[in-house]
mmCIF file of C-alpha atoms and ligand atoms in Angstrom:
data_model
loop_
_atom_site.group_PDB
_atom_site.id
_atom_site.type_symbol
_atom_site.label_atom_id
_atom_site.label_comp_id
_atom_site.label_asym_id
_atom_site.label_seq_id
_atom_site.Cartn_x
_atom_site.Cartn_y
_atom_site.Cartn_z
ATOM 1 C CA UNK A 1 0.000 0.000 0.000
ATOM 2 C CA UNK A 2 1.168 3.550 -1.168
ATOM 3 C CA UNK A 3 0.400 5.176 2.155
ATOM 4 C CA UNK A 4 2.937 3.192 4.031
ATOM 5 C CA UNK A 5 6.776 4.418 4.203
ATOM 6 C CA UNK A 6 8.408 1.549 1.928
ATOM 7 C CA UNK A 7 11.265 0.504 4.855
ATOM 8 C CA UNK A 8 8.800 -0.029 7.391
ATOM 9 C CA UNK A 9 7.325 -2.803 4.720
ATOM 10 C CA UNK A 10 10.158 -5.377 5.764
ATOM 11 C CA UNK A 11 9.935 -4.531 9.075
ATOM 12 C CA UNK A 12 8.840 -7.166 11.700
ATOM 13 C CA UNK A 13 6.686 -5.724 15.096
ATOM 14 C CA UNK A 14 8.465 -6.310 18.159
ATOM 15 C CA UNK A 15 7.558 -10.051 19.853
ATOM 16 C CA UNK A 16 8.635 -11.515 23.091
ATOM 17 C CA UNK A 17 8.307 -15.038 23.339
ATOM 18 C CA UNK A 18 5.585 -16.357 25.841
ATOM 19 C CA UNK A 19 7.196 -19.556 27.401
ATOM 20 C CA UNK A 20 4.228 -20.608 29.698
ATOM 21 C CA UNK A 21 5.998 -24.036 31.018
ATOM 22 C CA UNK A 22 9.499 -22.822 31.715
ATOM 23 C CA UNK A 23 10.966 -20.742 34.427
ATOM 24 C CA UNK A 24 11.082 -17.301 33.353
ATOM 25 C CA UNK A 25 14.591 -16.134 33.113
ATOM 26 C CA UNK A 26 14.511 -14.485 30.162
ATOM 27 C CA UNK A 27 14.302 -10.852 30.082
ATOM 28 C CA UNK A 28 16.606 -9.722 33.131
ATOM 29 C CA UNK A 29 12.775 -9.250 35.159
ATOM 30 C CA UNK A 30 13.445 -9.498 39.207
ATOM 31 C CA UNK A 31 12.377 -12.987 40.084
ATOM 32 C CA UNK A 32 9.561 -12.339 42.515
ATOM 33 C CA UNK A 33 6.130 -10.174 42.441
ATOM 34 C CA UNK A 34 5.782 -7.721 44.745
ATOM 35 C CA UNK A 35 4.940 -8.234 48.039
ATOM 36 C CA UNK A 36 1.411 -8.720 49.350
ATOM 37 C CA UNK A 37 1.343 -5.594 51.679
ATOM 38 C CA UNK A 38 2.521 -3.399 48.535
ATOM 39 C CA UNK A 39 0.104 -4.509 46.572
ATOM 40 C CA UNK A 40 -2.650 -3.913 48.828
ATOM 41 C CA UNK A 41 -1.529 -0.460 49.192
ATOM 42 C CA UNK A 42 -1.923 0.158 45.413
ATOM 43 C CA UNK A 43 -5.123 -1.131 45.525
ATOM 44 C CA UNK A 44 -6.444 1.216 48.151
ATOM 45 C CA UNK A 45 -4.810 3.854 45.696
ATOM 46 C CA UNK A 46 -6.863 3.082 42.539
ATOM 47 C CA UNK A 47 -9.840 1.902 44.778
ATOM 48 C CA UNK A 48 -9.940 5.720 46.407
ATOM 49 C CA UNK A 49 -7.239 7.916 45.752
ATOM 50 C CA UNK A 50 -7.457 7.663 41.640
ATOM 51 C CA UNK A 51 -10.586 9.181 39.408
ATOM 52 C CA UNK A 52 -10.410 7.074 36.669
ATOM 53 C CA UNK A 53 -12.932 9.265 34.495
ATOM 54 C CA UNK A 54 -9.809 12.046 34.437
ATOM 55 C CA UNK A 55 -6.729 12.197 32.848
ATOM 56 C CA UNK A 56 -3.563 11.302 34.884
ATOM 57 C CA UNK A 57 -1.061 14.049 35.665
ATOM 58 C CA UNK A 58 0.358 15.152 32.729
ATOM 59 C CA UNK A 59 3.616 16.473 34.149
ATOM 60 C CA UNK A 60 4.105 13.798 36.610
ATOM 61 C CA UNK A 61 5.316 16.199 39.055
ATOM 62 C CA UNK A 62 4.978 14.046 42.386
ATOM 63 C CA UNK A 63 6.562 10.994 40.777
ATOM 64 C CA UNK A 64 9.623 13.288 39.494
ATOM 65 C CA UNK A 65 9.886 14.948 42.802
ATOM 66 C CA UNK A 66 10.282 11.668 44.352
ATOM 67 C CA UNK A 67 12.658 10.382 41.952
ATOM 68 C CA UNK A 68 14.971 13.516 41.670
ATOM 69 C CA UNK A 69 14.957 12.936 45.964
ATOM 70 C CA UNK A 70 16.251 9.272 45.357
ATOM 71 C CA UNK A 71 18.620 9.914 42.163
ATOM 72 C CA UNK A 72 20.019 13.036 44.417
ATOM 73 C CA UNK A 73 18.972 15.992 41.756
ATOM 74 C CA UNK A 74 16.678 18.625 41.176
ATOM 75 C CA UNK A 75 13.388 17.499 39.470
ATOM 76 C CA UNK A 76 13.969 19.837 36.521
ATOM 77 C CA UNK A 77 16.222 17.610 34.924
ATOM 78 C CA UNK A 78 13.777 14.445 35.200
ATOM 79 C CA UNK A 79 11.537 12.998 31.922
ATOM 80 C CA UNK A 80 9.493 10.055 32.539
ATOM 81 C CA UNK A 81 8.624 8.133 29.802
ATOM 82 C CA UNK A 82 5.827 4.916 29.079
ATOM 83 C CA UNK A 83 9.323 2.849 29.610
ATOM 84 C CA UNK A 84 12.688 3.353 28.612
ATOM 85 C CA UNK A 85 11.895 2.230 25.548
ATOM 86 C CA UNK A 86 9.637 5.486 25.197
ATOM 87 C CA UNK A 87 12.289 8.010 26.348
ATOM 88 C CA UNK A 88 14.678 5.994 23.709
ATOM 89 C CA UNK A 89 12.199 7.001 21.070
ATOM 90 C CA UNK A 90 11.888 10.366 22.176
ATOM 91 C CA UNK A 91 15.717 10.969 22.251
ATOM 92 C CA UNK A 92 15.758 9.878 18.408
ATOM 93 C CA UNK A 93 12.721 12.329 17.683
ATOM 94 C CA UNK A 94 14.407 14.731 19.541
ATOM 95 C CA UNK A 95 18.349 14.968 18.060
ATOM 96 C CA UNK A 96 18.444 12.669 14.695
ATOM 97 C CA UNK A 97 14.997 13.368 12.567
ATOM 98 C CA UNK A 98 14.798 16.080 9.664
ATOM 99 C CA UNK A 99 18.040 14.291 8.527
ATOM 100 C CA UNK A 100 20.144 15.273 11.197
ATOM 101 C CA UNK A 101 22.107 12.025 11.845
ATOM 102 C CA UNK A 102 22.426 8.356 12.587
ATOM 103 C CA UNK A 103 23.220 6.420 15.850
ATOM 104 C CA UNK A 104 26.188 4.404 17.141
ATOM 105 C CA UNK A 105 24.973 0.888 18.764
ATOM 106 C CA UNK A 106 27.901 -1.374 19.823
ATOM 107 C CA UNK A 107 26.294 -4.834 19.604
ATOM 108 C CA UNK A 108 25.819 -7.357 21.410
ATOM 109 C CA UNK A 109 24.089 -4.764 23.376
ATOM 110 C CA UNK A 110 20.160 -4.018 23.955
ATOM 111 C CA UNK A 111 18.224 -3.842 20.244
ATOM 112 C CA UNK A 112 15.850 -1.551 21.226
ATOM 113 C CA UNK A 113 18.189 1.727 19.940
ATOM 114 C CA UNK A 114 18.234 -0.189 16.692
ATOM 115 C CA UNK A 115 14.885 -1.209 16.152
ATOM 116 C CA UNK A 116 13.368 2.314 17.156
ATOM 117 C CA UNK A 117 15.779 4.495 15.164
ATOM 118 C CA UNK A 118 15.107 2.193 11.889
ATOM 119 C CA UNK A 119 11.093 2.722 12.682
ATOM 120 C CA UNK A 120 11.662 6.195 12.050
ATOM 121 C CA UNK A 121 13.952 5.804 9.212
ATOM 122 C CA UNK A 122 17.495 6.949 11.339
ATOM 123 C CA UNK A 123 20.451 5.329 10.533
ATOM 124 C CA UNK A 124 21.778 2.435 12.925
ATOM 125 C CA UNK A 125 25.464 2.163 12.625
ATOM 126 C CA UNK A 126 26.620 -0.597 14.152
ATOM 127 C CA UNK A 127 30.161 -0.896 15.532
ATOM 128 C CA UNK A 128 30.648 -4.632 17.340
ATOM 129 C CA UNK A 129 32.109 -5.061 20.387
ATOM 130 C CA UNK A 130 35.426 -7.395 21.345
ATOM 131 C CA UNK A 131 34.003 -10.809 21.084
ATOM 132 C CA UNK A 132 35.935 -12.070 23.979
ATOM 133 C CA UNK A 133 35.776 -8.682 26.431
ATOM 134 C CA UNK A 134 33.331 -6.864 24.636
ATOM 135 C CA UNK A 135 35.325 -3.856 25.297
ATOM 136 C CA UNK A 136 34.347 -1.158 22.450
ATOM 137 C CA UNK A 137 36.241 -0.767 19.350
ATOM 138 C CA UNK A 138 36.907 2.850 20.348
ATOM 139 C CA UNK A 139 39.201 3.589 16.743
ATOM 140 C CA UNK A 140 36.378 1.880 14.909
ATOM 141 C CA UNK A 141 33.801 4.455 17.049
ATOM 142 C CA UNK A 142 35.188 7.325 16.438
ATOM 143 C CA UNK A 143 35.542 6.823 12.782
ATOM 144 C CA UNK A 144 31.946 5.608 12.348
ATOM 145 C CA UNK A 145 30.870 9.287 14.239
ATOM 146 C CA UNK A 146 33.679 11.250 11.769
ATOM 147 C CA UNK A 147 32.060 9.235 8.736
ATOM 148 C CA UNK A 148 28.587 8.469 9.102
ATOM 149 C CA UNK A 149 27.298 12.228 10.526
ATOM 150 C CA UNK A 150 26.570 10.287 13.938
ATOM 151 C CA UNK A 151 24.038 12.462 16.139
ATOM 152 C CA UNK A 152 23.569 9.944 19.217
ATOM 153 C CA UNK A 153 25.918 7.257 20.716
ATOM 154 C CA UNK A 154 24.023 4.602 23.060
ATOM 155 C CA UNK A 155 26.435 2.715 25.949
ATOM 156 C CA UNK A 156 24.414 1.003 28.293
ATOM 157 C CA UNK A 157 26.174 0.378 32.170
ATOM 158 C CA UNK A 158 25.725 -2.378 33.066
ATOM 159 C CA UNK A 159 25.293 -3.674 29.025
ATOM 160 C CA UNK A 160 22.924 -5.952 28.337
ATOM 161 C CA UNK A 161 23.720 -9.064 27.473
ATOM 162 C CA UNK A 162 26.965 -8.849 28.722
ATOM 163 C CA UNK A 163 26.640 -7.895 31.949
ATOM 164 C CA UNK A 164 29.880 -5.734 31.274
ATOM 165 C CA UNK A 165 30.202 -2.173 33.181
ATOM 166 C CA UNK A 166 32.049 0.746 30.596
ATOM 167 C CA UNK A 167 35.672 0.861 31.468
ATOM 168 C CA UNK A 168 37.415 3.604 32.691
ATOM 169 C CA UNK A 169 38.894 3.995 29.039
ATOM 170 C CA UNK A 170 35.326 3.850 27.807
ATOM 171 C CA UNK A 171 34.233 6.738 30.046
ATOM 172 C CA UNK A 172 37.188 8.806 28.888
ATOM 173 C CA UNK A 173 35.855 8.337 25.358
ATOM 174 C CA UNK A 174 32.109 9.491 25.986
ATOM 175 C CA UNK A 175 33.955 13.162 28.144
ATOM 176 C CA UNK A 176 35.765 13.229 24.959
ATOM 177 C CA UNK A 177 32.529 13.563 22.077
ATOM 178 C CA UNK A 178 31.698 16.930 21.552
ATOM 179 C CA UNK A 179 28.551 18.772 22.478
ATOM 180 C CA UNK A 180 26.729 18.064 19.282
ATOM 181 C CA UNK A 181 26.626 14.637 19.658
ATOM 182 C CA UNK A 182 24.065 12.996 22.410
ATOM 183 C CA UNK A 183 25.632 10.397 24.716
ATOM 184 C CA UNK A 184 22.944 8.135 25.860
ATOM 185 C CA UNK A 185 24.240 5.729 29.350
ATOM 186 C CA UNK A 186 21.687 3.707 29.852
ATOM 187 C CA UNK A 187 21.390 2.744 33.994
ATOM 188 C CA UNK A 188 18.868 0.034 33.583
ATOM 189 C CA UNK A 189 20.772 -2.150 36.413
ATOM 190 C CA UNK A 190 21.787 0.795 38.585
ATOM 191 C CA UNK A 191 20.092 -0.739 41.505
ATOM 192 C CA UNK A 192 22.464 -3.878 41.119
ATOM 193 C CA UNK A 193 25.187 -2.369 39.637
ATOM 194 C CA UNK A 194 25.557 0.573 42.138
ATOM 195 C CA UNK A 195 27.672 2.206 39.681
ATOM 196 C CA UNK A 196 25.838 5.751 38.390
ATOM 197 C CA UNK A 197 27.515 8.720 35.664
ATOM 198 C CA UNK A 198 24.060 11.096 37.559
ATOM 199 C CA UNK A 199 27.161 13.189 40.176
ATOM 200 C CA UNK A 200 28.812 13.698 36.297
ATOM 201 C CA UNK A 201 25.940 15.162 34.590
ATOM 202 C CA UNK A 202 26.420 18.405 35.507
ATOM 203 C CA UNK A 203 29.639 18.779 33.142
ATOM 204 C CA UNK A 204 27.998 17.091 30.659
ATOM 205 C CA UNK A 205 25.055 18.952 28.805
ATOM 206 C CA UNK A 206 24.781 16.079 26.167
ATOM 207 C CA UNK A 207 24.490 13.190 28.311
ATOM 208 C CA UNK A 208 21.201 11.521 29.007
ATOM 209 C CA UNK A 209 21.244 8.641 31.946
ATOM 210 C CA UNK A 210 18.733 6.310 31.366
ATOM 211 C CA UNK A 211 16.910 4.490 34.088
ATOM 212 C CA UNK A 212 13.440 1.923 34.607
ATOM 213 C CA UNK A 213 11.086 1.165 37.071
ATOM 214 C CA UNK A 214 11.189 -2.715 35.461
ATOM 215 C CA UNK A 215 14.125 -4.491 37.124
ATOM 216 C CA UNK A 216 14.950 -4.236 40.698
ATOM 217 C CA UNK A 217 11.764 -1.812 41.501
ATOM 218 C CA UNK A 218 9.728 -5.139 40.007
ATOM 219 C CA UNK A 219 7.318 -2.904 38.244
ATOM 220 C CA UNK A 220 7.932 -4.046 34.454
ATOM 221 C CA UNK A 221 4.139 -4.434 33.776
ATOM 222 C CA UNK A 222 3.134 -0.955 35.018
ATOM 223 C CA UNK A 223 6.050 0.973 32.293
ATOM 224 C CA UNK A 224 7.960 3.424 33.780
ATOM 225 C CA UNK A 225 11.210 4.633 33.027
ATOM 226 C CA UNK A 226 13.106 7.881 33.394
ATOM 227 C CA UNK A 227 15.976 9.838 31.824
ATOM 228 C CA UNK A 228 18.338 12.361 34.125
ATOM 229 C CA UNK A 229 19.779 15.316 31.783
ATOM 230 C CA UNK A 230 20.449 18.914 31.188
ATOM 231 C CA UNK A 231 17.624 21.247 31.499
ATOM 232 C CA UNK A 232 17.549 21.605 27.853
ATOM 233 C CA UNK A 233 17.639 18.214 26.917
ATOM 234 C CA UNK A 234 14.835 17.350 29.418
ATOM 235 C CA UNK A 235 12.736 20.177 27.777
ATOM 236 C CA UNK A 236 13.259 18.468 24.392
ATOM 237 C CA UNK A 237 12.032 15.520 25.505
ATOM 238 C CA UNK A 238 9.064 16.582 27.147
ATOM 239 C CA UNK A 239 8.407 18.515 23.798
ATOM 240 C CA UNK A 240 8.232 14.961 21.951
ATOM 241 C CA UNK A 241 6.906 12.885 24.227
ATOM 242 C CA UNK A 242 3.572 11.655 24.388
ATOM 243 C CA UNK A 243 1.032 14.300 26.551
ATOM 244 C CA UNK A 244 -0.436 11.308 28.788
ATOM 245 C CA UNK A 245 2.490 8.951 28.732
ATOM 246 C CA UNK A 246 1.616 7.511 31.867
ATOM 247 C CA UNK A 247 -1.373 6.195 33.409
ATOM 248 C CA UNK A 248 -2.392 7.615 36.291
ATOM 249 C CA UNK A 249 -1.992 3.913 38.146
ATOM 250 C CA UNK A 250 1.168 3.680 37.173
ATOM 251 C CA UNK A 251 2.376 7.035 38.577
ATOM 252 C CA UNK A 252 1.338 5.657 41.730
ATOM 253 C CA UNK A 253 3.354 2.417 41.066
ATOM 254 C CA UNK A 254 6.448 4.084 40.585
ATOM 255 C CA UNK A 255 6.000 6.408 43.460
ATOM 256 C CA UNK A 256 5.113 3.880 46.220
ATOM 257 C CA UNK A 257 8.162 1.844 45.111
ATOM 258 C CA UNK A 258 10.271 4.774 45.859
ATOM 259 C CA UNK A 259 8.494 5.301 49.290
ATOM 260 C CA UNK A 260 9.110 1.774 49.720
ATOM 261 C CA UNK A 261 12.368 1.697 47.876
ATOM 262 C CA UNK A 262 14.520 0.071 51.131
ATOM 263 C CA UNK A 263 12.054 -2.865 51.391
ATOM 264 C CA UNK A 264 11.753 -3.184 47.792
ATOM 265 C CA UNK A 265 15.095 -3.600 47.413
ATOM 266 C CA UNK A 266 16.575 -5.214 50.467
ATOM 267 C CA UNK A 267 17.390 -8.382 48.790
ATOM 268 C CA UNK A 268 19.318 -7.430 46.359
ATOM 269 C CA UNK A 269 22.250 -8.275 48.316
ATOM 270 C CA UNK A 270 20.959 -11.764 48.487
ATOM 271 C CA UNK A 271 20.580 -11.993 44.653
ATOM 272 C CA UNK A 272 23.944 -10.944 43.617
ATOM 273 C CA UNK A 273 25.508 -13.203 46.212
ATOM 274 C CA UNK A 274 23.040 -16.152 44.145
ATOM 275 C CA UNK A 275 24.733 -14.777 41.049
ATOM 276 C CA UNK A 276 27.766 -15.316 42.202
ATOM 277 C CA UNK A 277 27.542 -18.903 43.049
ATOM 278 C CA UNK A 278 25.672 -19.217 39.860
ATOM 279 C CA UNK A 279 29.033 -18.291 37.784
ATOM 280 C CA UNK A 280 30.790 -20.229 39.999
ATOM 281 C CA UNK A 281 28.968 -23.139 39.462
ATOM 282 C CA UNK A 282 28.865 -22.601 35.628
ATOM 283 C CA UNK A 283 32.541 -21.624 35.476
ATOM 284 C CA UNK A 284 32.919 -25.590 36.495
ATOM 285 C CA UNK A 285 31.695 -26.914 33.639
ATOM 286 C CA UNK A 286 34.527 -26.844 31.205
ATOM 287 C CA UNK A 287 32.902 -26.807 28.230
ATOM 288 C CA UNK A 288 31.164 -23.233 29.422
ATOM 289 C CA UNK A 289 32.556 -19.525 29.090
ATOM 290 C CA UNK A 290 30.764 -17.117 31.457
ATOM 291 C CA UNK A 291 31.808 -13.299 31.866
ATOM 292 C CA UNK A 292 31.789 -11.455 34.888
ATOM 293 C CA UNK A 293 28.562 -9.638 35.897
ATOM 294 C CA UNK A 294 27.479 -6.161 37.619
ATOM 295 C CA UNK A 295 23.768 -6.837 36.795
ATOM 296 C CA UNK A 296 21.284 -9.914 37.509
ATOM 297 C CA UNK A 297 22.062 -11.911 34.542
ATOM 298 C CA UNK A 298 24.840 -13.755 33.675
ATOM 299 C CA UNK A 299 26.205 -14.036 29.529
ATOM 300 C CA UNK A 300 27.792 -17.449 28.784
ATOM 301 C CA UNK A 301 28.641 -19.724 25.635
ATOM 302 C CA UNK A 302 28.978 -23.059 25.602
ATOM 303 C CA UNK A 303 31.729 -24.623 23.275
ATOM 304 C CA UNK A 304 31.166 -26.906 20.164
ATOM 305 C CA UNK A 305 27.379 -26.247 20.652
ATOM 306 C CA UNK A 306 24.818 -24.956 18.394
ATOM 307 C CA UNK A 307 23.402 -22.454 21.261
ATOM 308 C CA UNK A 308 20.144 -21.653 19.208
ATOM 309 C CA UNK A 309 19.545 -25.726 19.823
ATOM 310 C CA UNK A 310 20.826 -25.559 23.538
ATOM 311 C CA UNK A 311 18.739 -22.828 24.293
ATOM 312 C CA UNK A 312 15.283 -25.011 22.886
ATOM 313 C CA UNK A 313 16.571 -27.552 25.112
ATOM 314 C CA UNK A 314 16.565 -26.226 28.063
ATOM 315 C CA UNK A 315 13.384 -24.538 27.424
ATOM 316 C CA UNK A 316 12.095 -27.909 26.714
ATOM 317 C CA UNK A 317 13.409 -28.915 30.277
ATOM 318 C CA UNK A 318 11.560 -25.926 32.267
ATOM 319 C CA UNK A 319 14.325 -23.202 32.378
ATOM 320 C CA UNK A 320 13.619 -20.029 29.601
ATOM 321 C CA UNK A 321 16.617 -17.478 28.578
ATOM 322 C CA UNK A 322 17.537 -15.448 25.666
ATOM 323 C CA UNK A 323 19.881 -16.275 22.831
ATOM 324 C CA UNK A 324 21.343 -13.413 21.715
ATOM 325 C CA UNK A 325 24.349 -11.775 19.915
ATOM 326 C CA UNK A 326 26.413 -15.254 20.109
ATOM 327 C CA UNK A 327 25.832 -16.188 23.810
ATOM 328 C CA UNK A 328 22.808 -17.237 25.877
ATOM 329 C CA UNK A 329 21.595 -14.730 28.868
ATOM 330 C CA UNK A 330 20.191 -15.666 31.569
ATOM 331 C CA UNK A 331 18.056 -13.712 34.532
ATOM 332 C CA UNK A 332 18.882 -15.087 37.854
ATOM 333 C CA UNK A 333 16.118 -16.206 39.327
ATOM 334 C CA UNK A 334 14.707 -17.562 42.447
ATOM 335 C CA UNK A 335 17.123 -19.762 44.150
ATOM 336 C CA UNK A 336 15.189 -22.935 43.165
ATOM 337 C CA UNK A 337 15.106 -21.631 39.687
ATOM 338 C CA UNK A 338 19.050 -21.081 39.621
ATOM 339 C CA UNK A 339 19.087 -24.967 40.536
ATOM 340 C CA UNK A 340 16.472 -26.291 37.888
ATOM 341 C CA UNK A 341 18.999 -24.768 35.717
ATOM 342 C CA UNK A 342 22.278 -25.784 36.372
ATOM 343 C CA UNK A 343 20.493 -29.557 37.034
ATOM 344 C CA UNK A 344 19.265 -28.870 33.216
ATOM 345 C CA UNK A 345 22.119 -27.359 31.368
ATOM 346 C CA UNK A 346 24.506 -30.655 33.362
ATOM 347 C CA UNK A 347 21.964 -32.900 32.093
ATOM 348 C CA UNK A 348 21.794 -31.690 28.293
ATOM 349 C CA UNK A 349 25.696 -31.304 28.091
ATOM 350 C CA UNK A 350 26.825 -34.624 30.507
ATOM 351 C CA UNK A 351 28.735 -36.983 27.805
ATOM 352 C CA UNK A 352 26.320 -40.181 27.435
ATOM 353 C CA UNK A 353 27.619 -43.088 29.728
ATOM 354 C CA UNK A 354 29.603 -45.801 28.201
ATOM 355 C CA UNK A 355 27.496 -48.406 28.750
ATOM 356 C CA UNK A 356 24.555 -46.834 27.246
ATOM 357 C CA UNK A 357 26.457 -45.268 23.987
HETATM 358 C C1 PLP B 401 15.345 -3.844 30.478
HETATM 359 C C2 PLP B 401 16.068 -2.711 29.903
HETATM 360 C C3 PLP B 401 15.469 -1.465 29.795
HETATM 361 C C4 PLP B 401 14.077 -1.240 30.346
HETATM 362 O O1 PLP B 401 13.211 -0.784 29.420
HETATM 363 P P1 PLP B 401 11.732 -0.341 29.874
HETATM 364 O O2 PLP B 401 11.153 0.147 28.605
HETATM 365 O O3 PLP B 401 11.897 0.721 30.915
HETATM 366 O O4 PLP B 401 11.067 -1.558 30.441
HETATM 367 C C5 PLP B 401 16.186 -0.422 29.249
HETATM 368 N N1 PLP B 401 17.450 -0.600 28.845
HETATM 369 C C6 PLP B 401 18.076 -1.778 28.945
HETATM 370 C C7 PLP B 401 19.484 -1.926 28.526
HETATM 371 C C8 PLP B 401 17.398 -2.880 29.470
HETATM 372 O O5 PLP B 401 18.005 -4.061 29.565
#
């Protein structure tokens, strides 16, 4: 059909795979719902405090209040989007449309940038990372950005899948991109990572920081995320972004979890220490390669394995993760999850006893 821009015609929409009879350790999610006395709160919210016949707050300025209090900043340089994923969109609308540039992905790293910026017909350039570090290819970078008129760079800390933090070296790099390019960091796993750019952003009128209610604040269903920037950049976004991006409900969500936030994530401790014995345990298994992690998933390979095949097996046997960019990722999970696993993946790759070859 005419009407339609001809690249979006060999586009795909985005799909997550439903795997209703396996553990779900697929998508970094925290491992448990929230807890039964939260929840009741939020009920007692929508049940009295919410008029659902009027339109939320369109400048969410409770929630960004509360969240400049916990990220340490004044609320003027806070944008909350429907999701990360939203303020990722907005950032494109915002530096690279009218023809004004591509952006720099380093893959493997989170496909969203990608997939959004080709929706609107920007540029992706794609610079891969180290297969064996995943460090950047910093020469190969800054070429790409001298070549290819690149208007936004997206780094994620922690990266996803990797689990890799941005190296000193790698932080140098980002100070050293002028103002007219955008440098996106994207703090999805701040709350396990501990590791924040925010005291930096001060100095740095083109970066963006990145953060989401849908990891360690366990609120992935109810879409929040936020970006921390300059007040000008903040103003652009709120210029493209949606006028009622957020329900009203999930406002509240977002802004109990904050009130909350020591509860919510008290266990965090716990988890990592799980993660921990989860490499450990993997890094036994010789035929396995598994990175260090600053996030709640671990990135491994498995040698002399077809790990689109491995991956359908142990879905097969209960325990769902993600195959992507040349390595499986997995979420940890719940400790009895973390065992299912490791009792699956020794199972698939145990060598067949000789008296039963
Ligand atoms: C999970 C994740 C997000 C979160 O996106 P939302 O749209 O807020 O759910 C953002 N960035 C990265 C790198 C992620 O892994």
């Amino acid at each position: 059909m005419d009407a339609i821009r001809p690249s979006l015609l060999n586009m795909q929409p985005y799909e997550a795979e439903i795997l209703p009879h396996a553990d779900k350790l697929d998508a970094n999610e925290y491992p448990e719902d929230l807890p039964e006395w939260f929840k009741k709160k939020l009920s007692l919210v929508w049940e009295k405090g919410i008029h659902s016949n009027r339109y939320p707050d369109a400048t969410h300025s409770s929630l960004k209040r509360a969240i400049a209090d916990y990220a340490g900043l004044d609320d003027s340089l806070v944008s909350l989007g429907n999701g990360s994923d939203e303020l990722i969109r907005s950032i494109l609308i915002a530096t690279c449309l009218e023809g004004r540039g591509s952006i720099l992905v380093s893959p493997p790293t989170f496909s969203m940038y990608a997939i959004e910026a080709r929706s609107l017909g920007i540029p992706a350039i794609s610079i891969p990372r180290n297969p064996d570090t995943f460090a950047l290819d910093l020469p190969a970078c800054t070429e790409a950005i001298e070549r290819d008129n690149v208007r936004v760079v997206f780094l994620v800390s922690p990266n996803s899948p990797t689990g890799t933090p941005l190296t000193a070296e790698e932080l140098d790099w980002a100070r050293s991109l002028p103002e007219s390019i955008a440098v996106v960091i994207d703090e999805a796993y701040f709350e396990f990572s501990q590791a924040t750019v925010v005291p930096e952003l001060e100095r740095r009128p083109n970066w963006i920081v990145l953060r989401t209610f849908s990891k360690a604040f366990r609120l992935a269903a109810h879409r929040v995320g936020y970006a921390i920037a300059s007040a000008d950049m903040v103003r652009a976004l709120e210029v493209t972004r949606l006028p009622y991006n957020l329900p009203a409900l999930s406002q509240w969500a977002a802004q109990l979890a904050l009130e909350f936030a020591d509860d919510l994530l008290a266990n965090i401790p716990t988890l990592l220490a799980d993660r921990d014995r989860l490499r450990a345990e993997l890094s036994l298994i010789p035929q396995v390669q598994v990175w260090p992690s600053s996030a709640n998933f671990l990135y491994f390979r498995v040698r002399d394995w077809d790990l689109a095949q491995l991956q359908q097996q142990l879905i097969q046997r209960g325990t769902g993760l993600r195959y992507t960019g040349g390595g499986l990722r997995l979420s940890v999970g719940t400790p009895a999850q973390n065992c299912r696993f490791l009792v699956n993946l020794r199972a698939i790759l145990a060598p067949v006893p000789q008296h039963m070859a």
